[in-house]
Phi, psi and omega in degrees: 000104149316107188275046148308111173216160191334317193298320191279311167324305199281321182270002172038073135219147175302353204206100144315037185252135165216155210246104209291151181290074166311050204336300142254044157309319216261156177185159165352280179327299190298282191332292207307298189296358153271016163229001157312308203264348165109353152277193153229132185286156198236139171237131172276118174272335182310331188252036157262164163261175192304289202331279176346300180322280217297348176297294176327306163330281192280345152283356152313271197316348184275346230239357188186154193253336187295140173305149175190154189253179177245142202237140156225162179240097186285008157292092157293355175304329182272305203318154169296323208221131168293155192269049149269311191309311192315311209287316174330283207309290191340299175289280211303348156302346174065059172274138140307315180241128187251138151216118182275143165222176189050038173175184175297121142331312193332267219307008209216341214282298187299298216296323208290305173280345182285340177274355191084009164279178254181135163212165220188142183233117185286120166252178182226023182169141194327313192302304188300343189255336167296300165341301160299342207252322168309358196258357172094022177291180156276313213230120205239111179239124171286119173238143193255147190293019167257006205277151165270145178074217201271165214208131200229020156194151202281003211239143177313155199267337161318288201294322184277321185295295184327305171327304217272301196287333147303323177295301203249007172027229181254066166266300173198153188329182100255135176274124156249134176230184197104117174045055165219121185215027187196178199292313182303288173328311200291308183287340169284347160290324211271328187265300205299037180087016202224128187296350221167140197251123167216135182224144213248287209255045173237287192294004159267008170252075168221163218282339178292303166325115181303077211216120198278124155049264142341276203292305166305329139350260168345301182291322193291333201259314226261160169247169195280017187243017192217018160260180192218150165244109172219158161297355247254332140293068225220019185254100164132301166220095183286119155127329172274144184303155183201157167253141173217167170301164165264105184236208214263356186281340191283323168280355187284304211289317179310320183286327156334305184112044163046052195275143167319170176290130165124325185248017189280154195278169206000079181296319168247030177260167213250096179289306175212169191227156199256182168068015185075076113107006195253329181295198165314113157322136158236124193249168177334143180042025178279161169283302172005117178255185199245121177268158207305343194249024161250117176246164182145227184261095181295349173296319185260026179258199162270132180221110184289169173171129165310190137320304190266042167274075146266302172276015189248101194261354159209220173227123173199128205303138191339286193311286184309327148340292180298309200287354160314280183317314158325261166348322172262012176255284190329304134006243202313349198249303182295013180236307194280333168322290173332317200304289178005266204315318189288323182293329177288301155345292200306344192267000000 
């Protein structure tokens, strides 16, 4: 059974999989090998600088031949390099696919197709996704309020994918993300109306993932009851929503009686230091994720993560990943097929 679908024609990839820009989770290794593997891979850039960008890129391209995207974050209040400059480095690096979040497309749309590239806008509700696609996108990705790490909608990903694929009918693909980390899910995007699947926190418990230990544990560990949707990790970029695990900083603050920024217990204190313990602090309630060269208390950092890290029960490489999923979207379309003919018998 072929998972072809309108996402996989526009993006030249075999798999309506896509591996979400997990910010600096994401790297060379990860990217290539999902897209090796016949998805598609993401390098998140925003908190690089251009030099960085362009290293990333091109030890990407050395590592695959296959299309993979560049993730930008259209909030300048946060980015390291504003996003006119970045999107500059991006495109002369000759990325195929640009995909924007947390802001518009418009203003960044021409220019994106005028390099010959493919751009894809994240929304969080039918109007933003009519919009983007009036705004000239290719690929309309819906994110749900069950996704991991910051979240840029209040609506269930059940409730949303439908809204949006009605809104933009065959105009242009839709991506569905939020609380999809298996085969089932990928195929329940797919009957709501979504071209396509992008899952985050299945591919940060992957053997690639810029991802400390700790933080893979954690994930590796935790049910689907055991995320929190809060502000509360709010040092780095203030005022956006994010899902994180439930750790012990988070509960201090609850027991506290949940005080505003400024009155939170230890606001300053200094949890882990990056570079294996020589770098930068990363202090209490910072965004900061936590990566292999970060040392210290990791329990006590933001350790992002969705609804379906439930489903992520161990660590294992990308590439065999992709090929799980695949398999179990087949699955699962062939069981319900099955249902199908018996329920057609029965009438």
């Amino acid at each position: 059974m072929t998972l072809q679908t309108s996402l996989c024609e526009l993006l030249e990839i075999d798999s309506p999989i896509v591996q979400a820009p997990i910010g600096s989770a994401t790297c060379p290794e990860l990217a290539a090998a999902v897209s090796n593997a016949g998805g598609l891979g993401h390098l998140a850039v925003t908190w690089r600088d251009r030099a960085a960008t362009r290293r990333v890129i091109e030890a990407t391209r050395e590592l695959t031949d296959r299309p993979f995207a560049v993730n930008l974050v259209c909030d300048d209040a946060t980015t390291t390099v504003e996003t006119d400059e970045h999107l500059e480095t991006v495109l002369e690096a000759g990325v195929d696919i640009v995909t924007l979040s947390f802001g518009e497309a418009a203003p960044y749309v021409d220019r994106i197709h005028e390099a010959g590239a493919l751009v894809s806008q994240t929304v969080g509700s039918a109007a933003e996704a009519r919009k983007a696609v009036a705004a000239g996108v290719d690929v309309v990705v819906t994110q749900g309020l069950e996704a991991g790490g910051h979240v840029q909608s209040e609506v269930s990903t059940m409730a949303l994918v439908p809204r949006v694929a009605d809104a933009v009918g065959d105009a242009v693909p839709v991506v569905a993300a939020g609380g999809i980390a298996d085969g089932r899910g990928i195929a329940a995007a797919l009957a709501l109306g979504a071209d396509g699947a992008w899952l985050g926190t299945r591919f940060a418990a992957t053997e690639e993932a810029r991802v400390h230990e700790t933080y893979h544990r954690r994930l590796c560990e935790s049910d689907e009851t055991d995320t929190e949707y809060t502000y509360l990790f709010d040092k780095g970029w203030p005022g956006m929503p994010h899902r994180v695990l439930r750790n012990e900083t988070l509960e201090r603050w609850e027991s506290a009686g949940r005080p505003p920024s400024g009155d939170r217990p230890g606001e300053d204190d200094i949890v882990a230091r990056t570079d294996n313990g020589d770098g930068e602090s990363v202090e209490r309630y910072a965004e900061a994720l936590a990566t292999p060269d970060v040392e210290g208390d990791i329990d006590d950092m933001a350790l992002f993560a969705g609804q379906s890290v439930g489903l992520a029960d161990d660590v294992q490489p990308a590439e065999e990943l992709l090929e799980e999923l695949v398999a179990e979207t087949r699955d699962a379309f062939k069981r319900r097929a099955k249902m199908a003919d018996r329920s057609s018998l029965g009438s």
